[in-house]
Tab-separated table of C-alpha atoms and ligand atoms in Angstrom:
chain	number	residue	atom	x	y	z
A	1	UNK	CA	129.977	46.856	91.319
A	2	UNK	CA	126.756	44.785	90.809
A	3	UNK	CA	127.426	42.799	94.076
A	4	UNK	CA	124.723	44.741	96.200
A	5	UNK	CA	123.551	47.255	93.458
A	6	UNK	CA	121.032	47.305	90.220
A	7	UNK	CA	122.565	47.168	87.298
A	8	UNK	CA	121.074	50.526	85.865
A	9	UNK	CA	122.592	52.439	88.465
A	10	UNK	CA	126.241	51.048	87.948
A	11	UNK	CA	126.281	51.273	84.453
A	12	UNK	CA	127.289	55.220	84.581
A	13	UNK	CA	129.660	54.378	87.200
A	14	UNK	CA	131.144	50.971	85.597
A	15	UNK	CA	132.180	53.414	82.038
A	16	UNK	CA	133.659	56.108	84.281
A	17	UNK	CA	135.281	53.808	85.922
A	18	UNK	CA	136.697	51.825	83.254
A	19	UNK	CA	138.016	55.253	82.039
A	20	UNK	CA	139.865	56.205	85.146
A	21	UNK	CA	141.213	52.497	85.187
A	22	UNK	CA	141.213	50.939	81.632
A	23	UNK	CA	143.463	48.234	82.304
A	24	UNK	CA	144.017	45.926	85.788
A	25	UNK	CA	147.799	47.545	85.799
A	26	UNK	CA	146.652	50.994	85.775
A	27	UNK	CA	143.902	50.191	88.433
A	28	UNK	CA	146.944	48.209	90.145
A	29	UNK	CA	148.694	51.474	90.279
A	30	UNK	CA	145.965	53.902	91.615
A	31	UNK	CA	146.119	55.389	94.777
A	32	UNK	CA	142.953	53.707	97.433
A	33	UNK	CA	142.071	57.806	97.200
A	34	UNK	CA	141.666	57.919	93.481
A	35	UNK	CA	139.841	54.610	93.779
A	36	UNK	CA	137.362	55.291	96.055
A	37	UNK	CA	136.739	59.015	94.766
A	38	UNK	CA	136.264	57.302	91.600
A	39	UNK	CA	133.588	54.927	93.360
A	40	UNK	CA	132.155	57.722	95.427
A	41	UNK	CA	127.829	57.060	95.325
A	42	UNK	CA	127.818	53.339	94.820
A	43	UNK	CA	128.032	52.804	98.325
A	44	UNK	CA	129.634	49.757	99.860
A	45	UNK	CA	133.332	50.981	99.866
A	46	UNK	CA	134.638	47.618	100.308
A	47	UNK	CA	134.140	46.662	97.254
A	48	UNK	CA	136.324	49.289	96.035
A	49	UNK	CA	139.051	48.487	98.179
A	50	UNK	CA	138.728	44.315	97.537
A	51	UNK	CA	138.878	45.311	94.050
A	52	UNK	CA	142.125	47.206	94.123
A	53	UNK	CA	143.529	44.902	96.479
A	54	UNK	CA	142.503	42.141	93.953
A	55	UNK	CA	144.027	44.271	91.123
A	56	UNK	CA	147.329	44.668	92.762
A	57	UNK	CA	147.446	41.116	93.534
A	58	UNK	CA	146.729	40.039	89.529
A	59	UNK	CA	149.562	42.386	88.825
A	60	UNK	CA	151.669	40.485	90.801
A	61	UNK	CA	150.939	37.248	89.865
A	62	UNK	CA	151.225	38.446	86.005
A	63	UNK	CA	148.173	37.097	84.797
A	64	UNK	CA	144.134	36.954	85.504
A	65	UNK	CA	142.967	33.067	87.873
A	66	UNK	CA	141.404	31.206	85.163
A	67	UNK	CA	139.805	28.542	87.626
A	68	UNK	CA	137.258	29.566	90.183
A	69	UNK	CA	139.570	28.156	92.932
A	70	UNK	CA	142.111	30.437	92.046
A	71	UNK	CA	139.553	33.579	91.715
A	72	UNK	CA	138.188	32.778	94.719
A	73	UNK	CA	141.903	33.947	96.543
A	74	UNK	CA	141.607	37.476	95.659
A	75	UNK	CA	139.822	40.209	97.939
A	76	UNK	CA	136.475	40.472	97.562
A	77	UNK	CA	135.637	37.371	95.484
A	78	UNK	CA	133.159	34.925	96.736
A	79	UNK	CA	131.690	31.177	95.144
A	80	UNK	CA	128.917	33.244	92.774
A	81	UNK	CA	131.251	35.740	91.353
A	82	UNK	CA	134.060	33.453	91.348
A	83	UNK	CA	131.838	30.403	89.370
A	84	UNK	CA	130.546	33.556	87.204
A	85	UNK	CA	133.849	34.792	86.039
A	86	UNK	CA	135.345	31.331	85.630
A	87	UNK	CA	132.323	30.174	83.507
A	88	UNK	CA	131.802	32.990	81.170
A	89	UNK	CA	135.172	33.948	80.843
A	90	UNK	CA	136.980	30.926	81.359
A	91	UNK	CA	134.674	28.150	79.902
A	92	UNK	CA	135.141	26.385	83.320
A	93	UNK	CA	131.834	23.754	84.569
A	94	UNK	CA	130.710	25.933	87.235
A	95	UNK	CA	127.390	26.837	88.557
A	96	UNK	CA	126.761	30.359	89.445
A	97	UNK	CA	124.670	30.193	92.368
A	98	UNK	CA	123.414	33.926	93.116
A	99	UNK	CA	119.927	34.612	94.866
A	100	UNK	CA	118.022	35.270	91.469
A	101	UNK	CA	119.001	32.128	90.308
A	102	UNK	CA	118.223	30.657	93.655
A	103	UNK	CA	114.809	31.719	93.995
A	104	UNK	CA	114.729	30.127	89.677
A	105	UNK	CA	116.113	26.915	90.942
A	106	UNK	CA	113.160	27.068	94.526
A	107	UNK	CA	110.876	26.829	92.186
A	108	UNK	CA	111.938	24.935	89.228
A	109	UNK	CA	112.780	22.225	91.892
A	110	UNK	CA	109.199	22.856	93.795
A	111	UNK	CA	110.967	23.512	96.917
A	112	UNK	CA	108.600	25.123	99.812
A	113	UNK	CA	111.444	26.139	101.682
A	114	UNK	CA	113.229	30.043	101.973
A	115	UNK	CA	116.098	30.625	100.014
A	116	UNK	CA	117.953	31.195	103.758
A	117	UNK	CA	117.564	27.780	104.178
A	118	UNK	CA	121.125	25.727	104.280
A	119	UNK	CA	119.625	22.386	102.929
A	120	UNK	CA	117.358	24.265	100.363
A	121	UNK	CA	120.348	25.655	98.547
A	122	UNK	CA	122.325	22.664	98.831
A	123	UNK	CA	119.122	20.609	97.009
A	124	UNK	CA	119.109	23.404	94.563
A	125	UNK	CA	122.878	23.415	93.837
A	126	UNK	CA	122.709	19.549	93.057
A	127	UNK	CA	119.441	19.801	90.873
A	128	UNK	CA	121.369	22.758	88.521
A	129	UNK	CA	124.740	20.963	88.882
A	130	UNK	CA	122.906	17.739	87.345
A	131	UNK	CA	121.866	19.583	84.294
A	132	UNK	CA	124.612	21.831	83.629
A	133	UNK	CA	125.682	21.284	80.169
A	134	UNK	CA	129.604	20.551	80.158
A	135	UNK	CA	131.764	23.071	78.028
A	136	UNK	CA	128.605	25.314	77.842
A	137	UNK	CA	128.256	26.352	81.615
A	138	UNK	CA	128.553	30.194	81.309
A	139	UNK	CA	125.708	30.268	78.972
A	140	UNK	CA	123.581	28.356	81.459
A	141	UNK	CA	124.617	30.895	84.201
A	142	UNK	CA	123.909	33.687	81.966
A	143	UNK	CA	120.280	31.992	80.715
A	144	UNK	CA	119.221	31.443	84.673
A	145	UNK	CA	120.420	34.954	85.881
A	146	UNK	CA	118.181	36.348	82.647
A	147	UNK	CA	115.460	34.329	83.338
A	148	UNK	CA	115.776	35.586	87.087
A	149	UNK	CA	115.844	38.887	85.932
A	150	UNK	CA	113.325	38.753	83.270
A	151	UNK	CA	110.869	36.273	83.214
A	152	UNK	CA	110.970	34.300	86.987
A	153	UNK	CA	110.386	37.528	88.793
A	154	UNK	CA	110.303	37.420	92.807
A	155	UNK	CA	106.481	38.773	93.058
A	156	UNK	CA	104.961	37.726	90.282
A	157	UNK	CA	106.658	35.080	88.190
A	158	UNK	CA	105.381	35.301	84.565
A	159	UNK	CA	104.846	31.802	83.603
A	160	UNK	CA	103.210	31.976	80.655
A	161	UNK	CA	106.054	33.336	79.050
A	162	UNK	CA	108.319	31.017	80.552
A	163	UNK	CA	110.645	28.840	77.937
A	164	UNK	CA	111.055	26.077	80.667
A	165	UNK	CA	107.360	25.782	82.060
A	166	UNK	CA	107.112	22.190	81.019
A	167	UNK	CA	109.799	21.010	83.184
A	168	UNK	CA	108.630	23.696	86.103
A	169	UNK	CA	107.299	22.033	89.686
A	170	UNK	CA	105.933	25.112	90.812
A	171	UNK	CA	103.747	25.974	87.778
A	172	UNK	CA	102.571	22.431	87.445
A	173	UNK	CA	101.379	22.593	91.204
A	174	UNK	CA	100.455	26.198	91.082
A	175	UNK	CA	102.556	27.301	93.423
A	176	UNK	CA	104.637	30.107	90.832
A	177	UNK	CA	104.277	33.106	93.075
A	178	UNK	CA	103.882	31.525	96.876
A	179	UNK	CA	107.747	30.070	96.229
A	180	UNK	CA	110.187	30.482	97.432
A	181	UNK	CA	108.830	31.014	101.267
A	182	UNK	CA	109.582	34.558	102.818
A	183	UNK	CA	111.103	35.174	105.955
A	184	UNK	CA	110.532	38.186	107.674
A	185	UNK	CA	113.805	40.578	107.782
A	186	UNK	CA	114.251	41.804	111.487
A	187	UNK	CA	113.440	45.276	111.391
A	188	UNK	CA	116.972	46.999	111.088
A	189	UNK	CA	117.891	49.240	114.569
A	190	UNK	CA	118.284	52.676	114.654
A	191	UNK	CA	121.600	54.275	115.934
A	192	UNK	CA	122.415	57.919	116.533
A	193	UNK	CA	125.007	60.334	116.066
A	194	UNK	CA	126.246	64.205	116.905
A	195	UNK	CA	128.105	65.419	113.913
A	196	UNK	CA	130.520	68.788	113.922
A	197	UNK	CA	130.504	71.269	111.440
A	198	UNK	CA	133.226	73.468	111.742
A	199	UNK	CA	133.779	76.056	109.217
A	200	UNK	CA	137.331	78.157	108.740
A	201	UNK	CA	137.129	81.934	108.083
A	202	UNK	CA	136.972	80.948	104.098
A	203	UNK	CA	133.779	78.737	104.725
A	204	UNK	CA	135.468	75.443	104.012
A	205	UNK	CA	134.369	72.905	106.343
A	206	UNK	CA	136.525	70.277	108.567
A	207	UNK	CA	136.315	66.803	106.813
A	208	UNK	CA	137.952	63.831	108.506
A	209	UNK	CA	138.765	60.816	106.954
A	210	UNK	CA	137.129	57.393	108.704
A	211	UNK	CA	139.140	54.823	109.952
A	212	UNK	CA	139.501	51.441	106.961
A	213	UNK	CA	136.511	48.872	108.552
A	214	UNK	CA	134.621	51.369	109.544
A	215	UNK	CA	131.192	53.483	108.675
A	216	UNK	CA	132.631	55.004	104.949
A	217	UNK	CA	135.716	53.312	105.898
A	218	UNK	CA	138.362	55.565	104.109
A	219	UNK	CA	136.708	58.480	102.773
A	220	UNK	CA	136.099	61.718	104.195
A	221	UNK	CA	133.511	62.839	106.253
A	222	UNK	CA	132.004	65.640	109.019
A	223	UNK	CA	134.016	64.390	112.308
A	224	UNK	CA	130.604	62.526	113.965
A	225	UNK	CA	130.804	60.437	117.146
A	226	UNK	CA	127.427	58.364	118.626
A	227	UNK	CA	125.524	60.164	120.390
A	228	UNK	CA	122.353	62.306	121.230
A	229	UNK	CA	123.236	65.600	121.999
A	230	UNK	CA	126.303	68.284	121.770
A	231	UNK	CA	127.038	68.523	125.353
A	232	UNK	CA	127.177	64.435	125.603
A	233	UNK	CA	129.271	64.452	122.102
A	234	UNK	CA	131.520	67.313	122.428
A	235	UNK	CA	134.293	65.682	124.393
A	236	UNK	CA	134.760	62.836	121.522
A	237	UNK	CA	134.486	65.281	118.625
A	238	UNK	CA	137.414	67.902	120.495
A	239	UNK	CA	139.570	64.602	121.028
A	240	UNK	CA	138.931	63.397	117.013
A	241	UNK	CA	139.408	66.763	115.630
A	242	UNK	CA	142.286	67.643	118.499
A	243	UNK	CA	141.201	70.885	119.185
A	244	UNK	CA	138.127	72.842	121.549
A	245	UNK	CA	135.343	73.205	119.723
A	246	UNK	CA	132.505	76.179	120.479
A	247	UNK	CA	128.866	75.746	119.729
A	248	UNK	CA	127.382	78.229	117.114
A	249	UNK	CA	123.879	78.529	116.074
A	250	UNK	CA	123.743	75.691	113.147
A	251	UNK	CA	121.760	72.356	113.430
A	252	UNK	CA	120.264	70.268	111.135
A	253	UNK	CA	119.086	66.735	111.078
A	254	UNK	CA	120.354	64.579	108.052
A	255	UNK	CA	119.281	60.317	108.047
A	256	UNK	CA	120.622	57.984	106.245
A	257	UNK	CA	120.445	54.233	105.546
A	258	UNK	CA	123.392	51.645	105.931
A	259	UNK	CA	122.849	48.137	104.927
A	260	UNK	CA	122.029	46.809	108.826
A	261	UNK	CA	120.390	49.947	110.375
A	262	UNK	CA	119.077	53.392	110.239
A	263	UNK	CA	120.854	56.369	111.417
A	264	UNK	CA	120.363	60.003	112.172
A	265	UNK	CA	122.878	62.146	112.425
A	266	UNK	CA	122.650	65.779	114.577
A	267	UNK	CA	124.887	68.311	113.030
A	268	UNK	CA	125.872	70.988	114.868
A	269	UNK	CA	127.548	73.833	113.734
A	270	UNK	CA	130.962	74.588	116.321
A	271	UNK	CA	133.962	77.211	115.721
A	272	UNK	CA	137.277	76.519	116.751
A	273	UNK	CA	139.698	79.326	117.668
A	274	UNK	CA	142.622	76.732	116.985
A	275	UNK	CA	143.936	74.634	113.759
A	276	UNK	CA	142.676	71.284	113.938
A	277	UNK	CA	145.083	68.707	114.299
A	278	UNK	CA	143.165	65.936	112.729
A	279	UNK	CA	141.573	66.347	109.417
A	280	UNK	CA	141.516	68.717	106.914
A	281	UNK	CA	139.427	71.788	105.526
A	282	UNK	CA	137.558	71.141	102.165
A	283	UNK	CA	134.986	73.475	99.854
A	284	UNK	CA	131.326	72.538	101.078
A	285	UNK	CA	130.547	72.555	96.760
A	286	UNK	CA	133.329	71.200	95.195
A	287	UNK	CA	135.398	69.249	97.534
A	288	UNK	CA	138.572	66.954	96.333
A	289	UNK	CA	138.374	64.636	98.499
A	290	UNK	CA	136.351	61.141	98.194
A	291	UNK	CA	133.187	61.485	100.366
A	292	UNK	CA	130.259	59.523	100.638
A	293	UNK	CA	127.717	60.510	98.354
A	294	UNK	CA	124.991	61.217	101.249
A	295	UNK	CA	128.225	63.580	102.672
A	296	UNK	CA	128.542	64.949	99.733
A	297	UNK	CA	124.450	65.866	99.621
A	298	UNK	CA	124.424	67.428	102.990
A	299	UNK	CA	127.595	69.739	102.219
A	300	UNK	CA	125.640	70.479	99.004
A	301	UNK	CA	122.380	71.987	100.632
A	302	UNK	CA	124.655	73.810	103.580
A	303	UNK	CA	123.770	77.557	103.890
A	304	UNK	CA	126.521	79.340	102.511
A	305	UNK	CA	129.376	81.534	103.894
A	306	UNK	CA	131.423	81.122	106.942
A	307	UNK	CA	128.737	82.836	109.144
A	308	UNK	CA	125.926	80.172	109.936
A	309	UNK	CA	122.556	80.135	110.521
A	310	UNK	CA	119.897	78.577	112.493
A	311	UNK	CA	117.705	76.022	109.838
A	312	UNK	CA	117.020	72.086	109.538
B	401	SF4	S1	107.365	28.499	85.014
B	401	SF4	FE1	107.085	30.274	86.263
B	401	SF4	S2	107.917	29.733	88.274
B	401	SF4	FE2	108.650	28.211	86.808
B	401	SF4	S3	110.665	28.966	86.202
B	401	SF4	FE3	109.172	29.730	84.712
B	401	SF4	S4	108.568	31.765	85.469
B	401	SF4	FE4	109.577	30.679	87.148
């Protein structure tokens, strides 16, 4: 869960969680459905996925990896969370290389260099890796992530409260807070969409459930196809939902973020005269299936009732 987001805001999720799934055989058992309503508003629904994937796969093996090799094999594990795992839970020599302890070892090393930088990391990696204390590795992840989180901030490192100052290239050469060097992120693209909102007579509206790899990749959502405008969109969102779809008065603009670019989604309100073939019909307040939290927003401030009206 804390690959990609803060800690404060998975710690409500990470207990519910855990109470849903208290052991890796019960989490090995779960439907993907229970798992990723379960995970619905932490975003990044791979993770969910890796992790039951990962769960099932324990199961079947019988027992946790205990080296980061062998962690490394299951879904969703990379070289940081597999080195983590393996040295705090293990007591294996790894070094648990994540970007807060990156930007600690830029400028413990005195690097002027970006933390993008191939060779940077690789200088950084065999500085740690010299000093990592053998048998006692997981506390010297655990001490650099702190020290990342608390102490060597990114904007404005605070030295003077740092316990390893004295051995510190940066502070010596007063370089704390220009290191490490910033790139510029390329400014993320905006993309466009025409989303339908059909409503049956009881006011329910027509969720579909994305395709795995996709946008929300397994959860439920208005049927949406890119796009500017109903008349261009229409033919995609009758051949998704399988049936004609009429225009009514609704449409309201709703953005949202995703990690590589910004999107903006047109939502038209359309009746259908026909069953849909694909998807299925869900209460706007209290829907059961898994949606994506800013889904489940936008059904949330929906005017109510079957009929619709104009509004943004
Ligand atoms: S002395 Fe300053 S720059 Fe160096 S590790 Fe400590 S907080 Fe970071």
């Amino acid at each position: 869960m804390l690959q990609q987001t803060r800690a404060e805001v998975v710690v409500p999720y990470y207990r519910r969680f855990l109470r849903a799934f208290p052991t890796v055989q019960a989490l090995a058992t779960a439907s993907e459905q229970d798992v990723l309503r379960a995970w619905a508003g932490l975003g990044y629904y791979a993770r969910a996925r890796n992790l039951l994937r990962a769960a099932r796969e324990v199961v079947r093996r019988g027992a946790f990896p205990a080296t980061a090799a062998e962690w490394r094999r299951l879904p969703g594990v990379g070289q940081y969370t597999a080195a983590a795992v393996a040295s705090i839970a293990f007591g294996q020599d790894e070094l648990a290389l994540d970007s807060n302890v990156l930007r600690v070892g830029l400028r413990l090393v005195g690097l002027k260099a970006s933390p993008a930088e191939a060779a940077a990391r690789r200088a950084v990696e065999a500085a740690l890796r010299a000093i990592l204390p053998a048998g006692r590795a997981g506390d010297f992840n655990q001490a650099l992530m702190d020290l990342g989180a608390t102490v060597c901030l990114p904007r404005a490192p605070r030295c003077e409260a740092c316990p390893v100052r004295d051995w510190c290239r940066a502070y010596h050469r007063g370089l704390a807070d220009r290191l490490p060097l910033r790139r510029l992120a390329p400014p993320r693209p905006h993309r466009r969409f025409v989303a339908a909102l059909v409503r049956d007579e009881r006011g329910r509206v027509l969720l579909v459930r994305q395709p795995s790899g996709g946008l929300w990749g397994g959860l439920w959502t208005l049927p949406y196809v890119p796009g500017t405008s109903w008349r261009q969109a229409r033919p995609a969102l009758e051949r998704l939902v399988g049936v004609p779809l009429h225009r009514d008065h609704l449409e309201l603009t709703f953005r949202h973020t995703f990690t590589h670019f910004h999107a903006t989604f047109r939502v038209v309100g359309a009746r259908t005269r026909k069953v849909p073939g694909g998807g299925r019909f869900a209460s706007p307040n209290r829907p059961t299936l898994p949606l994506p939290a800013p889904v489940a927003q936008l059904l949330r401030r929906l005017p109510s009732g079957a009929e619709s009206s104009s509004g943004r």
